[in-house]
Coordinates of C-alpha atoms in Angstrom, one line a residue:
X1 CA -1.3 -3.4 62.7
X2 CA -1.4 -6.9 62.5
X3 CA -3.4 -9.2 60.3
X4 CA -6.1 -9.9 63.2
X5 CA -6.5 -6.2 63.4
X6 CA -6.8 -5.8 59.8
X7 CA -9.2 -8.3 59.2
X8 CA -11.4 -7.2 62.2
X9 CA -10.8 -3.7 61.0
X10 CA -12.0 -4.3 57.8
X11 CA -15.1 -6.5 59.2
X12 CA -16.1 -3.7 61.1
X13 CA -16.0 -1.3 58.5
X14 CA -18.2 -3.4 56.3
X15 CA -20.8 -3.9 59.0
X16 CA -21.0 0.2 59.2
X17 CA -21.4 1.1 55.7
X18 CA -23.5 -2.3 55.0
X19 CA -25.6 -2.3 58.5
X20 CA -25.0 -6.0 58.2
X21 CA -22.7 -8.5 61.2
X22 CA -20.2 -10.5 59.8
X23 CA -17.8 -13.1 61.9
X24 CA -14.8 -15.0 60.8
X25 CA -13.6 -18.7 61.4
X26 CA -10.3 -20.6 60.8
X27 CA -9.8 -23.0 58.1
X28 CA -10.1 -25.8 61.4
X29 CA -13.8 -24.4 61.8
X30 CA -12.7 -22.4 64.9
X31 CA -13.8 -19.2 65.5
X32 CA -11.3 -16.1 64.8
X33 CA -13.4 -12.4 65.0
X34 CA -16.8 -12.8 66.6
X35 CA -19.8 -10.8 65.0
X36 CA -21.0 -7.7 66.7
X37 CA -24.3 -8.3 67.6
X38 CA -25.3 -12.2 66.5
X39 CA -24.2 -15.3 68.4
X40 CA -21.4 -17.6 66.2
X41 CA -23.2 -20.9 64.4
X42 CA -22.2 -23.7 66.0
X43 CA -18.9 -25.5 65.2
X44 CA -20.4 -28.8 63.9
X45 CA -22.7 -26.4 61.1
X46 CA -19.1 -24.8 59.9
X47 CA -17.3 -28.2 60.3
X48 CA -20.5 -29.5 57.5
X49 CA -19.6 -26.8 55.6
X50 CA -16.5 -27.2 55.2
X51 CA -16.6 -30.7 53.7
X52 CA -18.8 -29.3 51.3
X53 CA -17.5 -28.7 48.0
X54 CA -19.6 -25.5 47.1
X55 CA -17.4 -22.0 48.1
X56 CA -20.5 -20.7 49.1
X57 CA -24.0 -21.2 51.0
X58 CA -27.1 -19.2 52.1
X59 CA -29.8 -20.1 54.7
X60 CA -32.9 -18.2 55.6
X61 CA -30.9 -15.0 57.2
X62 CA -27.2 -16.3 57.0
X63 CA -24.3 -16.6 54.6
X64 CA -22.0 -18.6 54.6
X65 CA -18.6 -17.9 52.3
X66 CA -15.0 -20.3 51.7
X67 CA -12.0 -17.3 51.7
X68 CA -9.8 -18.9 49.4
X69 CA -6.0 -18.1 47.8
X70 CA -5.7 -20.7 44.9
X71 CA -7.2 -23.9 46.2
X72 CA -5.8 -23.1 49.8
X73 CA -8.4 -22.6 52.4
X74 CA -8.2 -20.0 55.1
X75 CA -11.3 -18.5 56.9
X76 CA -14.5 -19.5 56.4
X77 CA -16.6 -15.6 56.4
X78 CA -20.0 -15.6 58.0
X79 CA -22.5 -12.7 57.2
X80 CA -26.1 -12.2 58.8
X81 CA -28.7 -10.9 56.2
X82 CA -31.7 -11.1 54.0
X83 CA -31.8 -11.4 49.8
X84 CA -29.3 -10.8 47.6
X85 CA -28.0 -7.5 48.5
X86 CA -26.2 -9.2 52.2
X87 CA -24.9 -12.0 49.7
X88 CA -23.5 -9.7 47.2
X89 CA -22.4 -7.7 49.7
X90 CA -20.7 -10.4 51.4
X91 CA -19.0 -11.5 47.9
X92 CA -17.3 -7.8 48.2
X93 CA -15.9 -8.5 51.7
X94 CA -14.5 -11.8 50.7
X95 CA -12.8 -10.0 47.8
X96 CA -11.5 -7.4 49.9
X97 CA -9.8 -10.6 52.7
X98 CA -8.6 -12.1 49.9
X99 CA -6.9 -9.2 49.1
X100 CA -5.3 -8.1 52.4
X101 CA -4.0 -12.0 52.2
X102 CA -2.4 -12.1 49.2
X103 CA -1.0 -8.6 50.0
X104 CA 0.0 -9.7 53.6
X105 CA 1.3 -13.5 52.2
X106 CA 3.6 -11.8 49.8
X107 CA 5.3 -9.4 51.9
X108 CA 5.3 -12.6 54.6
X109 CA 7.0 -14.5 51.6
X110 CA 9.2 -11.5 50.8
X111 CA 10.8 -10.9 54.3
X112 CA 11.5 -15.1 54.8
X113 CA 13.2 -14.8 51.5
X114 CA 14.8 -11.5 52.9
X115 CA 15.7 -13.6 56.1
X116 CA 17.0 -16.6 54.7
X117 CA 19.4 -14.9 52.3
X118 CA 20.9 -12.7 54.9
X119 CA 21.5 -16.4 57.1
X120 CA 23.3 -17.6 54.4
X121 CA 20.7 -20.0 53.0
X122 CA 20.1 -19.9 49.6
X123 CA 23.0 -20.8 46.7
X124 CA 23.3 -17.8 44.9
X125 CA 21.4 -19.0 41.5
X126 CA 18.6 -20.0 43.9
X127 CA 18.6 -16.7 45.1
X128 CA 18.4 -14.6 42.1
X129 CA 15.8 -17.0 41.0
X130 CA 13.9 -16.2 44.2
X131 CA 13.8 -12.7 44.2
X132 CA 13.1 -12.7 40.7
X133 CA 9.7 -14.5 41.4
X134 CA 9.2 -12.2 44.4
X135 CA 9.7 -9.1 42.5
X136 CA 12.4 -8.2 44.6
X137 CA 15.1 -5.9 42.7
X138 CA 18.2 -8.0 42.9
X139 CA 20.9 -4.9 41.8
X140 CA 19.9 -2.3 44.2
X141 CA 22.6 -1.2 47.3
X142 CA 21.2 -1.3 50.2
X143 CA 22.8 -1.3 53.8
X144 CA 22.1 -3.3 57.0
X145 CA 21.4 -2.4 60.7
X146 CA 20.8 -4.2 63.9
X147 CA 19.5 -2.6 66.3
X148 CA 19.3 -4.1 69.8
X149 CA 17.3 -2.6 72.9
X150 CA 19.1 -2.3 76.2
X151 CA 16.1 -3.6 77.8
X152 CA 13.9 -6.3 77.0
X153 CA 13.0 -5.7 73.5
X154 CA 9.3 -4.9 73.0
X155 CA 6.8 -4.0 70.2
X156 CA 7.2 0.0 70.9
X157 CA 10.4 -0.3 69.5
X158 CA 9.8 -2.4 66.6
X159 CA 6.6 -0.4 66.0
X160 CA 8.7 3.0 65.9
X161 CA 11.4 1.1 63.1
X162 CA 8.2 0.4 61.0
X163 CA 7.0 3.8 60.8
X164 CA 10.6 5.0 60.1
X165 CA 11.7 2.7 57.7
X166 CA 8.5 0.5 56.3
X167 CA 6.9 2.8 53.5
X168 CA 9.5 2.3 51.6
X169 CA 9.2 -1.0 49.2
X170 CA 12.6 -1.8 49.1
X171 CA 12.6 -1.4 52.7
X172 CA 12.8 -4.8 55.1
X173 CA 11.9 -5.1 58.4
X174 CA 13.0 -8.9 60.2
X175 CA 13.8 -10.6 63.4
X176 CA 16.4 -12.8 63.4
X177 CA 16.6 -14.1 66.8
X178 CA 14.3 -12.4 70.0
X179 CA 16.8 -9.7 70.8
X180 CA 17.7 -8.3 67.3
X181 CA 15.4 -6.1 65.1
X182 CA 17.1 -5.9 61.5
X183 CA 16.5 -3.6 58.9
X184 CA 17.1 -4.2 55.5
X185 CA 17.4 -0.3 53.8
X186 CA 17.6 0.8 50.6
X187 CA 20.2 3.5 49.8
X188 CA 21.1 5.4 47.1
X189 CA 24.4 4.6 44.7
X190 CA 25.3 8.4 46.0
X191 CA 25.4 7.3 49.6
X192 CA 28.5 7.5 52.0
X193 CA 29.8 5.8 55.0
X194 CA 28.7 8.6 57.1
X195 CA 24.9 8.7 55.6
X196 CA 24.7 4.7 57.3
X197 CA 25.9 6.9 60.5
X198 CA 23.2 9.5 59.8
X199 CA 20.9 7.2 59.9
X200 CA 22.1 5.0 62.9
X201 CA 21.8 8.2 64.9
X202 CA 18.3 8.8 63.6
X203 CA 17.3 5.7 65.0
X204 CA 18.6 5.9 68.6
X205 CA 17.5 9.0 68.9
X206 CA 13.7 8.2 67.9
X207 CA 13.9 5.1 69.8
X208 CA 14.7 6.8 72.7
X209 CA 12.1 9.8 72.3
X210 CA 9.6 7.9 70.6
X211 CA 9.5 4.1 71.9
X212 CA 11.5 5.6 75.4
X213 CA 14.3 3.3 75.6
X214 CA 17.8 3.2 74.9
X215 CA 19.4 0.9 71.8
X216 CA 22.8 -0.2 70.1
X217 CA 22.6 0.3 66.1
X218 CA 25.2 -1.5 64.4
X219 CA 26.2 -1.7 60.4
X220 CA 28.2 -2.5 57.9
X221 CA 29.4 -1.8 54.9
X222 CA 26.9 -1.1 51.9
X223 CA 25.7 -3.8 49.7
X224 CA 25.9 -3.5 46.1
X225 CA 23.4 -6.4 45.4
X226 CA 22.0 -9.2 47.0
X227 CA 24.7 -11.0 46.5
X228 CA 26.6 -8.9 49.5
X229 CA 24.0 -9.0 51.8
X230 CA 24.8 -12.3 53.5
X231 CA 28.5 -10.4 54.0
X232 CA 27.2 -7.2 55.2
X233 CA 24.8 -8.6 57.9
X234 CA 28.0 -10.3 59.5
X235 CA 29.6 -7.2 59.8
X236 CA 26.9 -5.7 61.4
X237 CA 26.7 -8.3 64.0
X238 CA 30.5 -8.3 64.2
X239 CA 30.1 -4.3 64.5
X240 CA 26.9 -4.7 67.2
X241 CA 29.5 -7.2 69.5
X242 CA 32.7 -5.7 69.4
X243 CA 31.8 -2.0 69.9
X244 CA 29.4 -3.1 73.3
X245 CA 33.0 -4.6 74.2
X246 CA 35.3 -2.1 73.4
X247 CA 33.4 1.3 73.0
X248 CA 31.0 1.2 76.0
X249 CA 29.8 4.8 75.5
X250 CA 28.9 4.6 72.2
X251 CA 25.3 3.7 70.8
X252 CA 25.7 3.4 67.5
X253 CA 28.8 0.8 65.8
X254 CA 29.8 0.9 61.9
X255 CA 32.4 -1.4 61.0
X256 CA 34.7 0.3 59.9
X257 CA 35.1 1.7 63.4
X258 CA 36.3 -1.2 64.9
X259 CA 39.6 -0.1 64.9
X260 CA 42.3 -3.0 67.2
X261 CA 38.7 -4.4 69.2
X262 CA 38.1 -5.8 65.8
X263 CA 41.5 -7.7 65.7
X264 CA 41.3 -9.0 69.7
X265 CA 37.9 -9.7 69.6
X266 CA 39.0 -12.6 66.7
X267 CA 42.0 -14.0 69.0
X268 CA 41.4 -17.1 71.3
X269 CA 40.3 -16.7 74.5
X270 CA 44.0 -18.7 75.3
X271 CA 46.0 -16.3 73.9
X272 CA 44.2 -13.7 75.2
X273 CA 45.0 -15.0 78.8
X274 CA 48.6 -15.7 77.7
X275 CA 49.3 -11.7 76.5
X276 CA 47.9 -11.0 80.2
X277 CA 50.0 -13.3 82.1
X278 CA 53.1 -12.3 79.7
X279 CA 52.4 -8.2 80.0
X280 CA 51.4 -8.5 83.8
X281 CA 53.7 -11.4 85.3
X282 CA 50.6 -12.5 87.5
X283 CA 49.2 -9.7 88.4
X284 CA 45.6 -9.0 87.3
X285 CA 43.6 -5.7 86.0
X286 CA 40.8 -6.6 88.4
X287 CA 42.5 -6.0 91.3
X288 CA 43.3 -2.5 90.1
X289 CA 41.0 0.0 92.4
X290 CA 38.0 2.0 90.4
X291 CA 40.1 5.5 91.0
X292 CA 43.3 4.2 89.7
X293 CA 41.6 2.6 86.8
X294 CA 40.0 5.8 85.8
X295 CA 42.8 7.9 86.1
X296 CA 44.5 5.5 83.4
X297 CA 41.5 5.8 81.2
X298 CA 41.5 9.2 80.7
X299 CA 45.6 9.7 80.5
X300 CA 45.1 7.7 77.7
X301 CA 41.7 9.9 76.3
X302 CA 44.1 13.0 76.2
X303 CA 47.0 11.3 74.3
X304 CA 49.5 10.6 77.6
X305 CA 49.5 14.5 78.3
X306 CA 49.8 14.9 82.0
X307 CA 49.0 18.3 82.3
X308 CA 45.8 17.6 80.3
X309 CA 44.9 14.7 82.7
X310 CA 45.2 16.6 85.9
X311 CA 43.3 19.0 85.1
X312 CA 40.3 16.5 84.3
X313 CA 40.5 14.9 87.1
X314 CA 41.1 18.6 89.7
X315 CA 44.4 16.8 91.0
X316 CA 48.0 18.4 91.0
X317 CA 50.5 17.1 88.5
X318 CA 52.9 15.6 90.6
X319 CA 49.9 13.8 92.3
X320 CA 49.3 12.5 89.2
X321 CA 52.8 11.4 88.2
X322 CA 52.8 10.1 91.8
X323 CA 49.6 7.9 91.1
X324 CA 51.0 7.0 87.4
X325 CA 54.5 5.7 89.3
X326 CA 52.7 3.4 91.9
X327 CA 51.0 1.7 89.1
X328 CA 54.1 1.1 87.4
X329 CA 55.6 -0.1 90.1
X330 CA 52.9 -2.6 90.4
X331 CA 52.7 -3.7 86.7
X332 CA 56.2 -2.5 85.3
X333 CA 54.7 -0.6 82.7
X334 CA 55.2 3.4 82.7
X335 CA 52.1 4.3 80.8
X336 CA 53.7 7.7 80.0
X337 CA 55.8 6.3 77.7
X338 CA 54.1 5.7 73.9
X339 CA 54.8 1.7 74.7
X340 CA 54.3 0.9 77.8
X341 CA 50.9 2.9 76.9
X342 CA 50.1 0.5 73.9
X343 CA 51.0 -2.5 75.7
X344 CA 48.7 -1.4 78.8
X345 CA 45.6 0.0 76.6
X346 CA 46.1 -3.3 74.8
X347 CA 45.9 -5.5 78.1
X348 CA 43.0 -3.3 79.0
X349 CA 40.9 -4.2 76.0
X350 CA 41.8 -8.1 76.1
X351 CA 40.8 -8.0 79.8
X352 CA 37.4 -6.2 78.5
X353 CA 37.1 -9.1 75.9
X354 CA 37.9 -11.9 78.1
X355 CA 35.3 -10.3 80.9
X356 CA 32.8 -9.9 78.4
X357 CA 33.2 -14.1 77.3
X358 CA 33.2 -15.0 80.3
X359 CA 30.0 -13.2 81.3
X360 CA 27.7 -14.7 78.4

């Protein structure tokens, strides 16, 4: 729920336990949440107001109240009603807003803090200075994941990390850029590698029964303090780019995962294209055909074991040794031997990488 909801929420609910219509402008004098039942005053009566000094004004049958933080303005609070019951009871109400603001400004200040660190903004004595004012515990570990929607990332999604992850305090919710939701989780000293995993599976797998879509979950290692965190939201973007390179099937990405995709995927793209020229002498990987190509991938998914292979795919060995010889022929590299197999698998990945460049 958003503050708009919350704040028409809660001047609904006042209106049904106090029988009284309340509206809400801006701090420009425009209005925000219309009243139930009463037409809006006019602009040019909220726009007097406003220049007035008083926080607070009553007419024959109307109210008129300043919602203030400190000396900042931000809604001016309208109530309709007689005596001095409707203007206590619109005192309470402007209690109450002030309360949802100061609640929703500090988690507001909280999660810009949150995002700014994790960007690399802040020196580190500025930081620990920061979350000291924001009451934000500066020792405790906590672990970070991005998680990006294969479709166009909507609010289902980010609504169904909320109510995963959000009741927690030292729980953080962000959006760093318009495809990325990141959250910021606190974890327990005890914690493993595998419990980040535990929980990157939790999250596809409610995403994709709850908010019906399919995600990546990436991660990194665990943050000791807040001083890691800046480190530990690079590996999780590292671990979110390299595995939708180089492990295609997968949905979920730790860093420590990587394996060799972490390695290519920090070479230049020139001598990328020179190890392809090199291993290949000119020929290219695209020109391969789809059956070929898959035959390859899974020789290589049961460890070179021919026997193994050919009964995956339903053909007979010696059509398989017959289909493994016509690619060497092409390329000069018997992928039955250990390697000749790295050296392919290797060129298979870079060609992956350079593909996957090229196509952003």
């Amino acid at each position: 729920m958003n503050l708009k909801q919350l704040l028409k929420k809660t001047l609904k609910d006042w209106a049904d336990i106090s029988g009284l219509d309340f509206c809400l402008f801006d701090s420009k004098g425009k209005l925000f949440l219309p009243a139930e039942s009463h037409n809006a005053p006019e602009e040019d009566t909220i726009q007097a107001f406003l220049e007035e000094e008083a926080c607070a004004k009553a007419t024959t049958s109307i109210h008129y109240y300043k919602v203030t933080i400190g000396n900042e303005l931000f809604y001016i609070l309208v109530v309709w009603g007689k005596g001095t019951q409707a203007h206590t009871i619109g005192e309470l109400a402007v209690c109450q807003i002030e309360t949802i603001l100061e609640t929703t400004r500090e988690k507001l200040d909280k999660n810009t803090f949150m995002q700014n660190l994790l960007l690399g903004n802040y020196a580190a004595t500025d930081a620990r200075n920061r979350a000291k004012r924001l009451r934000v515990n500066p020792t405790l570990p906590r672990a970070i994941f991005i998680v990006e929607t294969k479709q166009a990332r909507d609010e289902h999604a980010l609504a169904t990390i909320q109510n995963l992850y959000s009741s927690r305090t030292g729980n953080f919710i962000l959006s760093t850029n318009e495809e990325n939701i990141v959250l910021v989780k606190e974890v327990r000293e005890t914690d493993t590698y595998a419990s980040l995993e535990h929980t990157a599976l939790t999250m596809v797998d409610m995403l994709n029964t709850e908010a019906m879509t399919s995600a990546w979950v990436a991660y990194g290692n665990i943050a000791k303090d807040l001083s890691e965190l800046p480190c530990a939201y690079k590996e999780a973007l590292t671990s979110l780019e390299v595995g939708k390179i180089f492990q295609p099937t997968q949905n979920t990405f730790g860093y420590r995962n990587l394996g060799i995709g972490h390695l290519i995927y920090q070479l230049p793209e020139d001598i990328c294209e020179k190890f392809l020229d090199e291993t290949f002498k000119g020929e290219k990987l695209s020109t391969i055909d789809d059956e070929s190509l898959n035959i390859i991938r899974i020789f290589f998914e049961n460890n070179l074991n021919l026997s193994e292979t050919a009964r995956n795919l339903y053909l007979h060995r010696n059509t398989l040794v017959y289909r493994i010889e016509k690619i060497e022929k092409r390329f000069g590299l018997d992928i039955r031997s250990f390697e000749d197999a790295i050296t392919f698998k290797l060129a298979m990945m870079v060609s992956d990488y350079l593909n996957y460049q090229k196509s952003r």
